[in-house]
Structures are given as C-alpha cells and as structure tokens.
Coordinates of C-alpha atoms in Angstrom, one line a residue:
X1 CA 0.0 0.0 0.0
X2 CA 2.8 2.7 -1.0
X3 CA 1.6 6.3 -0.7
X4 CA 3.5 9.2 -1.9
X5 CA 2.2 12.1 -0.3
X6 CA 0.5 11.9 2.9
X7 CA -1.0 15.0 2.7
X8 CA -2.4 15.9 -0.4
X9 CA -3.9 19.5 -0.8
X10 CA -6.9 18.1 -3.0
X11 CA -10.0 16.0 -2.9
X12 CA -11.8 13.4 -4.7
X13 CA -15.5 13.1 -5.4
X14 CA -16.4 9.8 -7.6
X15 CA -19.7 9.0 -8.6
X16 CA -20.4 5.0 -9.0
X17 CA -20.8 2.0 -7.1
X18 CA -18.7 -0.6 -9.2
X19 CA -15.1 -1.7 -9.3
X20 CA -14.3 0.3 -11.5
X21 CA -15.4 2.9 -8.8
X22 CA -13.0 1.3 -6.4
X23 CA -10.0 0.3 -8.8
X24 CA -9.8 4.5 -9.1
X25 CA -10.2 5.2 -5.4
X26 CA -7.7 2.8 -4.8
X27 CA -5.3 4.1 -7.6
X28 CA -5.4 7.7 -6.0
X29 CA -4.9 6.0 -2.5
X30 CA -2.3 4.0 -3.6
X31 CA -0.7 6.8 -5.2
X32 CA -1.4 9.9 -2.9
X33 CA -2.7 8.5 0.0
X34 CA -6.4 9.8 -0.6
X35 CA -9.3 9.0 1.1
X36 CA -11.7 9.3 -1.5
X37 CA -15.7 10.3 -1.1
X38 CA -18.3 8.6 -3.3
X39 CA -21.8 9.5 -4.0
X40 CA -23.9 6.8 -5.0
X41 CA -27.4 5.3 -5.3
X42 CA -26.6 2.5 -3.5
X43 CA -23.8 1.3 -1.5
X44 CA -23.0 -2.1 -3.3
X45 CA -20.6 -4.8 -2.1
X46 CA -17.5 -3.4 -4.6
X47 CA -17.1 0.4 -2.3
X48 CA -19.0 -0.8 1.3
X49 CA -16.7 -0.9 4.4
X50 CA -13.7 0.5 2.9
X51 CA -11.2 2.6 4.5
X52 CA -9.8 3.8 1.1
X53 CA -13.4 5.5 0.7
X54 CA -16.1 7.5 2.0
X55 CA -19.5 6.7 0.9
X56 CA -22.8 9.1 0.9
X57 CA -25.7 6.9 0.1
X58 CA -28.6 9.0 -1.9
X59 CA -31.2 6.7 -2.0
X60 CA -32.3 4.1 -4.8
X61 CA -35.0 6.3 -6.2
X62 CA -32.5 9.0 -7.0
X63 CA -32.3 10.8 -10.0
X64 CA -29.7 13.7 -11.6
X65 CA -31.2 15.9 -9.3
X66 CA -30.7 15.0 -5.8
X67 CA -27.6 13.7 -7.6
X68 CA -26.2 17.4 -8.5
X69 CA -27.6 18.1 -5.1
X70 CA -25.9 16.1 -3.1
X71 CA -22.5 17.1 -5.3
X72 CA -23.6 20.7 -4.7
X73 CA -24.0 20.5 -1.0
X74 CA -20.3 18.1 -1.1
X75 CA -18.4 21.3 -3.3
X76 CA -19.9 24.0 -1.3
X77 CA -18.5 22.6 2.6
X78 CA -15.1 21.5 0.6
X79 CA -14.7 25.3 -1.2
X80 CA -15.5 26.6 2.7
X81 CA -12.6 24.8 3.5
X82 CA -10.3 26.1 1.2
X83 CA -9.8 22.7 -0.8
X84 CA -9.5 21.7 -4.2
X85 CA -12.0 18.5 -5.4
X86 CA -11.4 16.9 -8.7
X87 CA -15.0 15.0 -9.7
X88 CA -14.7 11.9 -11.5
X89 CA -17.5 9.1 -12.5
X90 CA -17.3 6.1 -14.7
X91 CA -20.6 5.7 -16.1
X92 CA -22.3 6.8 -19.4
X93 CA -25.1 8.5 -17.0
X94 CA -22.6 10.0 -15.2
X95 CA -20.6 11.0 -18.1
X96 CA -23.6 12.9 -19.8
X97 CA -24.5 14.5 -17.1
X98 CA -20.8 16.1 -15.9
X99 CA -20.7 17.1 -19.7
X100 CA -24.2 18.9 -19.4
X101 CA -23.8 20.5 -16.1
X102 CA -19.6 21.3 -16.1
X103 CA -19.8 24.7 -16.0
X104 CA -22.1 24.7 -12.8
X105 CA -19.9 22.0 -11.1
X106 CA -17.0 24.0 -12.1
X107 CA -18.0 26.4 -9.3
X108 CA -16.9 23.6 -6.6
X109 CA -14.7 20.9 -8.5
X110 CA -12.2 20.6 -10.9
X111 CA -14.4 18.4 -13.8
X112 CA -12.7 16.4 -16.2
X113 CA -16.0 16.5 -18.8
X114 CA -16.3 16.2 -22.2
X115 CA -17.0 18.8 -24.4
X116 CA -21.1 18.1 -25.1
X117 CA -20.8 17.7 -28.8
X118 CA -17.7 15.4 -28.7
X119 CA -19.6 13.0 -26.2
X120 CA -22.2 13.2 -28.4
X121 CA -19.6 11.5 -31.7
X122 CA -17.9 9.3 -29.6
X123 CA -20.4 7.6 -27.5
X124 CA -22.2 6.8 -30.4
X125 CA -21.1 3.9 -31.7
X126 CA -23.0 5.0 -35.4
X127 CA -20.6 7.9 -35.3
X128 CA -18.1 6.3 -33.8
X129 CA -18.2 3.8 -36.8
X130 CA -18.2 6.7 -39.2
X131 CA -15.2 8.5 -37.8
X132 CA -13.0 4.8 -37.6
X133 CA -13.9 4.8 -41.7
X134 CA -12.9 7.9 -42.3
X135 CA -9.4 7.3 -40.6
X136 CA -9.1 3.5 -42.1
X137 CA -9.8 2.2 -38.6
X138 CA -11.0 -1.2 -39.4
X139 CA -14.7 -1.8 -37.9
X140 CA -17.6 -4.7 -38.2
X141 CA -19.8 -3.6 -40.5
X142 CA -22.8 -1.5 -38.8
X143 CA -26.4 -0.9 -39.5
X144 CA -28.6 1.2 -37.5
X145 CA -31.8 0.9 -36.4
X146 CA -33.9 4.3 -35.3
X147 CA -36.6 4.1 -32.9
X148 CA -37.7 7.7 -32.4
X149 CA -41.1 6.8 -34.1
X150 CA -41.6 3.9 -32.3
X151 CA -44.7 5.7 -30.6
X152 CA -46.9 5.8 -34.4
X153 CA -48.9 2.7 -34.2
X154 CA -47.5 1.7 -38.0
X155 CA -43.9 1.9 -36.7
X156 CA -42.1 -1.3 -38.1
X157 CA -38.4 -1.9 -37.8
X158 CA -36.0 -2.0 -41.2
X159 CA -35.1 -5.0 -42.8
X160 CA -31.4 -6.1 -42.0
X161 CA -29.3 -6.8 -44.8
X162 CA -26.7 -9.0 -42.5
X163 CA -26.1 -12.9 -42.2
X164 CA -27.3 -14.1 -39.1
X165 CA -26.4 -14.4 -36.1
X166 CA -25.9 -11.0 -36.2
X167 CA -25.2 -8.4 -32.7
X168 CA -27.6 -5.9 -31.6
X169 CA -26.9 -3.4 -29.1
X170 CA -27.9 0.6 -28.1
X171 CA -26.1 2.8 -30.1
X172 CA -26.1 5.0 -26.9
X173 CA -25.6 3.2 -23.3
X174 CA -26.6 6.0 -21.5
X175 CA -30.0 6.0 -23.3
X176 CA -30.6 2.4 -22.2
X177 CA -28.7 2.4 -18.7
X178 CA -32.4 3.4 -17.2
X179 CA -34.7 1.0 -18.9
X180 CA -36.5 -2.1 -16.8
X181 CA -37.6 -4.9 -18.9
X182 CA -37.9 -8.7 -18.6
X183 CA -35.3 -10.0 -20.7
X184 CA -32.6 -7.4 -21.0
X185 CA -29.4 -7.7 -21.7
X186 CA -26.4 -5.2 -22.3
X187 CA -25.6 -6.7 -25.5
X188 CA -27.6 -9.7 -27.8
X189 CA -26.4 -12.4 -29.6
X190 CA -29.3 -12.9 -32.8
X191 CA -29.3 -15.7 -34.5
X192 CA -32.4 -14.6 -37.0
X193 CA -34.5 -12.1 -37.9
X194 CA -37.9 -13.4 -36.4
X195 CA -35.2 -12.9 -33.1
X196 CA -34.4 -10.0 -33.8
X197 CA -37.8 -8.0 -34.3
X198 CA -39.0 -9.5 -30.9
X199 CA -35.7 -8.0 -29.3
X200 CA -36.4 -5.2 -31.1
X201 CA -40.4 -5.2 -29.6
X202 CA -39.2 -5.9 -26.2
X203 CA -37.2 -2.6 -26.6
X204 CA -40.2 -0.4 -27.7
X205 CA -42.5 -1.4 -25.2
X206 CA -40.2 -0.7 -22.8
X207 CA -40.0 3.1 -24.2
X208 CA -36.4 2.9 -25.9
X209 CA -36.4 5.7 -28.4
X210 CA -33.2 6.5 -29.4
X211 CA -31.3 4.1 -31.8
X212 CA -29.9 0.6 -31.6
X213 CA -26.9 -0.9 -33.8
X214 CA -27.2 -4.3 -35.9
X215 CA -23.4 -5.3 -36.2
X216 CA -22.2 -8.2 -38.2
X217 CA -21.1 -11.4 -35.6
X218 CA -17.1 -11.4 -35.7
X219 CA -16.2 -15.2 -34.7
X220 CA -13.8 -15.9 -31.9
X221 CA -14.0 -16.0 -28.3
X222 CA -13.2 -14.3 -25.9
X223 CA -9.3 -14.8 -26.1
X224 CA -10.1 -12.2 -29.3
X225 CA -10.7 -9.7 -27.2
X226 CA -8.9 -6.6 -26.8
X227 CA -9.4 -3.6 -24.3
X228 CA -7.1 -0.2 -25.3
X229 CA -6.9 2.8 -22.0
X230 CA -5.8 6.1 -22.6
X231 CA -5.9 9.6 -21.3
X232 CA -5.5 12.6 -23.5
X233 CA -4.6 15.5 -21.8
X234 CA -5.7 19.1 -21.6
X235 CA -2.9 20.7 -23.7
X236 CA -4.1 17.6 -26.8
X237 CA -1.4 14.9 -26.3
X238 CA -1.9 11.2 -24.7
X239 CA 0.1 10.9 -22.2
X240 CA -1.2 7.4 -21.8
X241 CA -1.4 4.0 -23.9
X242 CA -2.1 0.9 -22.2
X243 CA -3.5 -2.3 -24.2
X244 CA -4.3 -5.7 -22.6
X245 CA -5.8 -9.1 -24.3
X246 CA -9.0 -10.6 -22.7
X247 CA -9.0 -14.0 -21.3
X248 CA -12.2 -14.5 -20.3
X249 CA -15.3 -11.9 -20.1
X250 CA -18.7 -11.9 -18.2
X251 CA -21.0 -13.7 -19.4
X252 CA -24.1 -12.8 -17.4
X253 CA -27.2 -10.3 -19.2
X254 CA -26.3 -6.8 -17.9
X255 CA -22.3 -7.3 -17.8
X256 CA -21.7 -9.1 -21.0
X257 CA -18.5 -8.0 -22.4
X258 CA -17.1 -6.7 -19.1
X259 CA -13.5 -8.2 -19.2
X260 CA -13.0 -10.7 -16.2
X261 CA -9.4 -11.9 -16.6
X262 CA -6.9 -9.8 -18.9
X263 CA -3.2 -10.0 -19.7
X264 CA -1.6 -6.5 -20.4
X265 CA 0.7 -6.7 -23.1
X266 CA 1.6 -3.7 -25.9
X267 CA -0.5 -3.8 -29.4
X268 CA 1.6 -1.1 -31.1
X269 CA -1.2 -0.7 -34.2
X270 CA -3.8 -0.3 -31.6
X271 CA -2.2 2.4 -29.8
X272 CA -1.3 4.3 -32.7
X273 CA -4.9 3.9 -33.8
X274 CA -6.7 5.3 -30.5
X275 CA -4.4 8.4 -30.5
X276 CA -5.1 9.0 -34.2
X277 CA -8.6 8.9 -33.1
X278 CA -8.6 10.7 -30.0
X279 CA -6.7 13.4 -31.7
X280 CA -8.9 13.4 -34.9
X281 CA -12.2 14.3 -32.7
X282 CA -10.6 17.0 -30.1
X283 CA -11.2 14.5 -26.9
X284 CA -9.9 15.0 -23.9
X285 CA -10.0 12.5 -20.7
X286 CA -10.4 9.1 -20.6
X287 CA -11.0 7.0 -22.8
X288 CA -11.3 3.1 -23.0
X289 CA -11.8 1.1 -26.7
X290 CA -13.5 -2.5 -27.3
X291 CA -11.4 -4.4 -30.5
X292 CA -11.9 -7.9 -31.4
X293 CA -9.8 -9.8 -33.5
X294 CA -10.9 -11.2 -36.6
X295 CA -9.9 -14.8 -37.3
X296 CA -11.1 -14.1 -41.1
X297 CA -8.7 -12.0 -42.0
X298 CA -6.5 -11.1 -39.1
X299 CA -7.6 -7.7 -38.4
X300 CA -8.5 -6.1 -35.2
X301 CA -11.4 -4.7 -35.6
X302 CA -12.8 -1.5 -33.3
X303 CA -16.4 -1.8 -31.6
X304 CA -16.8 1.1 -29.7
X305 CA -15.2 4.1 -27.3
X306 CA -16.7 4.4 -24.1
X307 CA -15.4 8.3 -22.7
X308 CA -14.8 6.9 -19.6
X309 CA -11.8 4.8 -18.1
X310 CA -13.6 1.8 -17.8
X311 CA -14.9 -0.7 -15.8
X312 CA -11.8 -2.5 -15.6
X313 CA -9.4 0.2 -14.9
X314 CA -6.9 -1.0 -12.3
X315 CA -5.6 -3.5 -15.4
X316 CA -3.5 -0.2 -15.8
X317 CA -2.2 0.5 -12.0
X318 CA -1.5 -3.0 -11.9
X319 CA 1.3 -2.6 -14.8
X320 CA 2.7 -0.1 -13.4
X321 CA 1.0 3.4 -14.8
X322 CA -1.0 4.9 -11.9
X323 CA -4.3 6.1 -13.6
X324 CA -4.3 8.7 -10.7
X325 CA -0.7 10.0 -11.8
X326 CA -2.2 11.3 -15.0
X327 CA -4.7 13.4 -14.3
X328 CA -3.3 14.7 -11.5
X329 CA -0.5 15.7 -13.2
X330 CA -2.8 17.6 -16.2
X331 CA -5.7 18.9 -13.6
X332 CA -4.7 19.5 -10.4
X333 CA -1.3 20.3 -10.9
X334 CA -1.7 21.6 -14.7
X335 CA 1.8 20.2 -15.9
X336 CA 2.9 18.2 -18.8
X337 CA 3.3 14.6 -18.3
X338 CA 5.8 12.4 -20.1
X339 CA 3.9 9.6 -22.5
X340 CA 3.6 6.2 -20.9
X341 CA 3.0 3.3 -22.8
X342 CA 2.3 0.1 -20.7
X343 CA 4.6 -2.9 -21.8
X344 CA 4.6 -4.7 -18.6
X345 CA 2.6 -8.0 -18.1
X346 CA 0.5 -8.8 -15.6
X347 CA -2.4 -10.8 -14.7
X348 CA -5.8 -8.9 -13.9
X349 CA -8.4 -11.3 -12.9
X350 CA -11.5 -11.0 -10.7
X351 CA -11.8 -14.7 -11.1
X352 CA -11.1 -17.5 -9.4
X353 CA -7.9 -19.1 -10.9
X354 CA -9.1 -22.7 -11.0
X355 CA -12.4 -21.5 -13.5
X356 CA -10.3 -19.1 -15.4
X357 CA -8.4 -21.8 -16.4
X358 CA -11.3 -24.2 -17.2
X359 CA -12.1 -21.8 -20.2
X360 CA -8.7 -21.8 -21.3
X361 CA -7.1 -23.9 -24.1
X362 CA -3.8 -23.8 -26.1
X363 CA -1.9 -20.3 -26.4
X364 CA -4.4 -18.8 -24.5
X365 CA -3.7 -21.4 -21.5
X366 CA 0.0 -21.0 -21.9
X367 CA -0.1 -17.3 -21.5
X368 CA -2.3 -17.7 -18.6
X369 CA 0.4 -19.8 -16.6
X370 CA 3.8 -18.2 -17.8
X371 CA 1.8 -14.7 -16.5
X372 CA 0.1 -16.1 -13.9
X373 CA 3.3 -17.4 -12.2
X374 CA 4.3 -13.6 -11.5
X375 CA 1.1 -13.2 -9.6
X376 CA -2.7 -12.3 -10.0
X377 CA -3.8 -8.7 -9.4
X378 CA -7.2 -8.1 -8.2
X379 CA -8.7 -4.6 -8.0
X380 CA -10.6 -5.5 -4.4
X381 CA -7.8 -7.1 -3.1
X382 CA -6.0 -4.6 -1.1
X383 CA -5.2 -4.0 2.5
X384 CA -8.4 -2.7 3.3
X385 CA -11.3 -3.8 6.3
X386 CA -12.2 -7.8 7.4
X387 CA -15.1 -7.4 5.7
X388 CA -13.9 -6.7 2.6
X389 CA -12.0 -9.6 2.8
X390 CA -14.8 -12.2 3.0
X391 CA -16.6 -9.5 0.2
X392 CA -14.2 -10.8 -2.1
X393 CA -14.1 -14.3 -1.1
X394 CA -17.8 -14.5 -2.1
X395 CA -17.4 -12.4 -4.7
X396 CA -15.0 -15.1 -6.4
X397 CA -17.2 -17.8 -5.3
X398 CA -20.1 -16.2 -6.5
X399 CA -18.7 -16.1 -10.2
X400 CA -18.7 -20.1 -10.4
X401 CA -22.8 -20.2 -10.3
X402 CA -22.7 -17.4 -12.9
X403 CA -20.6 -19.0 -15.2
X404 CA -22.3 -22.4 -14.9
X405 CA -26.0 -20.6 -15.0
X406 CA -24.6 -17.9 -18.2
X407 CA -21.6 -19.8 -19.7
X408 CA -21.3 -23.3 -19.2
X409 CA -18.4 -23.7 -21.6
X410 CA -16.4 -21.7 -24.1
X411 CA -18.0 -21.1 -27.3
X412 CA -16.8 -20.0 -30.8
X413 CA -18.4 -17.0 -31.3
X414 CA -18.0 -15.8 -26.7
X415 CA -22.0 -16.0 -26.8

C-alpha cells in the first residue's frame, strides 16, 4: 500500500458503485494516499466498508437531481474549507450529465468533462463507426436501427441486410442504462431475424427511443478480445497507452462483455490507432476502446469508445501506470506529463484461478500460466477492512454459479 504524499492538498468526489469505482479510489490512495468520497445510489458490495473510501448513500430512487444536489452541498463545505475537489465518474449517465452541467460544477470541483458535442460523436457507436472509416480504422460492419417513431402505431423496424447471427446493441448506453424490462441484456447475440424483431419489440415497449446498432457477428472467443486505455490531456497529447488481451469476459445479461481476466501486453497498431482517433475528434479524458480480432482476415477490428476509463481500470495501475498520476498531473497540478506506454505483463483477474483456467485452451492457457506465475492482481484485493476480505471471497465464489448458469463452456463466437 505505498503512498507518496501523505498529505495531499486536494479531494476526490467519484460518482459510481462498481469496481471500477473502487480500482480508481484505490489508484489515487495508492498513489497519494487519498481517502476518497463517493456518491452513489446504492452502496453495493464493490465500495461498502472500505477505508480507502467514504460513501454518501442518496437513496435508490434517485435521480440527476438529488444527484447534482448532493455534489452541490459536497463542493460548497469543501470550497468553505479552502480545498480543491477533482469529480470523476465512470458511467455513461454520469458522463452525460458532468458534460451537461460542467460549467455549474465548475463552481466547486475541478471536472474532467467532455465537451457536449464530442460526447455526443464518440459515445455513439453510429458515429463512432463513421469517424473509424474515415481514418481506415477497421470496424464490423454497422447498420442502425432508429426508434424515435416507435410511438406511431404503424412503426415497423427496417429489414437487415446481415447474415445471421448478427449483434444488436444501443447505439447510446446511456440512453438504455435506465430502462427495466424482462429480458434485457447489455448486449444480444441474434441468431435470425424473427429474433431479432422481438428484441427489437421488447425494446419499444419498454419506451427505448433512441437508436440501436445491428453489427455483423465477428467469430472468436473471448481470447479475441482486446481492451485499449488512454488519457489525453488538456494541452491535446496522450500521455497514456495501455492495451491488454481478454482472457475471459462476463457472461451474465447486464455485464456481457465486461473483461473478467486480462493480460496487459503492448499492441503497437492499436495504440497508434486510438491516439489517431482521439486526436482526430478533439477528446480530452479518458477513454477506454472494445477491439476484437478477426480470425477471417487477421484484423482487429474496433467496436466502440466508451469516454470513460472503464470498468476494468486497475488493469493499468496494476502494470505499473498509476491512472491517478495522469490526471493529476494535467488537472490538479496543470503540468505536462511524459507519455507512458504500458509494456509490462501482468495478470488482472476478478476470477477464481481454478475456473479461469477451465475456459482456457492452447496459447491462451499457456499465457495464462507463464503470466500467472508472476502473480494475480485483483482490484478488491488490497489492505483494506475484514469485511472486505470475506466481500471478495464470495465475490469469487459467486462467479462459479454465474458462469455455470450464463456460460457453461467456451463457445466459438464468446455467446
């Protein structure tokens, strides 16, 4: 648990519940010895009991506005006391709404948002698809399906001129983050078109009416996977490239495609490929890309940018490149930082080792024990309270039903 300065002069406001939550709490702990605050809905198993992190609990019903309340009342007593707060989230709700209210929040905190009309390219993964062709970034091809006339009683859905299975997701998250519905999942596998209108009915009725994406299925499992991290600074240059290959993903409705196990390990082309990008659109922040090899032809192929760090964040700390270091550095202490680009490997895994390697076959397995061997890196496992050490003991234990209720076995295609 090394700290480098005991006494910072600024604070940290996160908004989020999830690991991701806590891998940045404990990136700014680790690296500066803050005792992050957290504002949330709900205080769920990933931030409860910790001594790396205070919680204020909101209330389940909550909304964005006893959400800006809550950060209102938060800025106003840490201003009083003379201290500088930097306001970070890592959802796409959360990321909307710093990038629609910034200017307000900008009376109390230092906000990292993203310029409105940016957010707007990059979180869409229509427009994100667009930009990628426009800069020969390789992408599955992408067909869009609009819903904002879903209320006329002759609304129908378009045609889709893909083979099947096919993968249909929102071409938003954050305008399907909200939405309760038997039967939902983050992203769907479709093997036909009869499928695929009642996916598409489910949606309507459940009053979806912004736009979804029809993407052609690229084959391979999960081993295909890659996640790219980066952090463009204020002054326009990425201070930070990190890549990692999937081993395994989750496999349950609402956290399909969350990376469970990776291997960090530098993809040159990729790198070069998210700066181009991130440079091309004017973004500044974090930002975390979804690429999938193709078997066909051998090209990684881009999915989408979520403007956030991720999910899976501490992948980075755990290679060495403190995610707290950079935009400290830019923010806070508005200097220049050196680019980093991760080439260490390591082992992130929020799995138990034994079923990690149940899903793991032939160069796959053999990376999995020569990086293994150097140890497994865990973003809950730190030196933190007892009960967040039986937390993650079930937490482990708890992934073995899910993958033998969601994921039984491997499968070609990682559905």
């Amino acid at each position: 648990m090394a700290t480098v300065n005991p006494d910072p002069d600024f604070d940290v406001v996160l908004l989020g519940t999830d690991i991701g939550i806590y891998g940045l709490a404990r990136a700014f702990h680790e690296r500066y010895g803050i005792v992050s605050t957290v504002i949330s809905r709900v205080i769920a198993g990933p931030i409860k009991n910790s001594r790396i992190i205070d919680t204020i609990d909101i209330g389940e019903d909550s909304g964005r506005p006893e959400t800006l309340a809550a950060l209102e009342r938060e800025g106003r007593k840490r201003k009083a006391a003379g201290r500088t707060t930097l306001l970070l989230s890592n959802a796409d709700t959360f990321s909307r709404m710093l990038s629609d209210q910034a200017e307000w929040l900008r009376q109390w905190y230092v906000v990292p948002a993203v310029d409105g009309s940016v957010l707007d390219m990059v979180a869409d993964k229509v427009e994100f698809a667009r930009v990628c062709e426009e800069l020969d970034i390789p992408t599955p091809r992408t067909l869009l399906q609009d819903f904002s006339r879903a209320d006329e009683a002759d609304w129908t859905p378009d045609e889709v001129d893909l083979d099947f299975p096919v993968v249909a997701k929102p071409a938003v998250g954050a305008a399907y983050e909200g939405l309760k519905f038997e039967g939902k999942q983050k992203i769907y596998k479709v093997d036909t078109p009869e499928r695929l209108r009642e996916i598409f009915g489910l949606v309507r009725g459940a009053g979806f009416r912004d736009r979804f994406v029809v993407q052609e299925l690229i084959p391979g499992d999960d081993t295909a996977m890659r996640s790219i991290t980066a952090y463009m600074d204020s002054s326009g240059e990425v201070t930070l490239l990190a890549t990692a290959q999937v081993l395994l993903q989750e496999h349950q409705p609402l956290a399909i495609g969350n990376p469970a196990a990776m291997v960090t390990t530098p993809f040159p082309e990729l790198m070069d490929q998210a700066e181009r990008f991130l440079k091309h659109v004017g973004y500044h922040g974090f930002a975390n890309f979804d690429v999938k090899l193709d078997p066909r032809d051998g090209v990684m192929k881009f999915f989408e940018m979520n403007p956030r760090i991720g999910r899976n964040n501490y992948y980075v700390t755990a290679a060495g490149a403190n995610v707290a270091e950079f935009i400290t550095t830019d923010l806070i202490e508005k200097q220049p930082h050196d680019q980093v680009v991760v080439r260490n490997e390591i082992l992130y895994s929020v799995l138990p080792q034994p079923l990690l390697r149940r899903y793991l076959s032939g160069e796959a397995r053999a990376l999995h024990k020569r990086i293994s061997a150097k140890g497994v890196h865990h973003p809950l496992v730190y030196p933190d309270s007892l009960w967040r050490k039986a937390y993650v003991v079930a937490a482990k234990a708890n992934f073995v039903k899910k993958y033998a209720t969601y994921y039984p076995k491997p499968t070609d295609s990682g559905f």
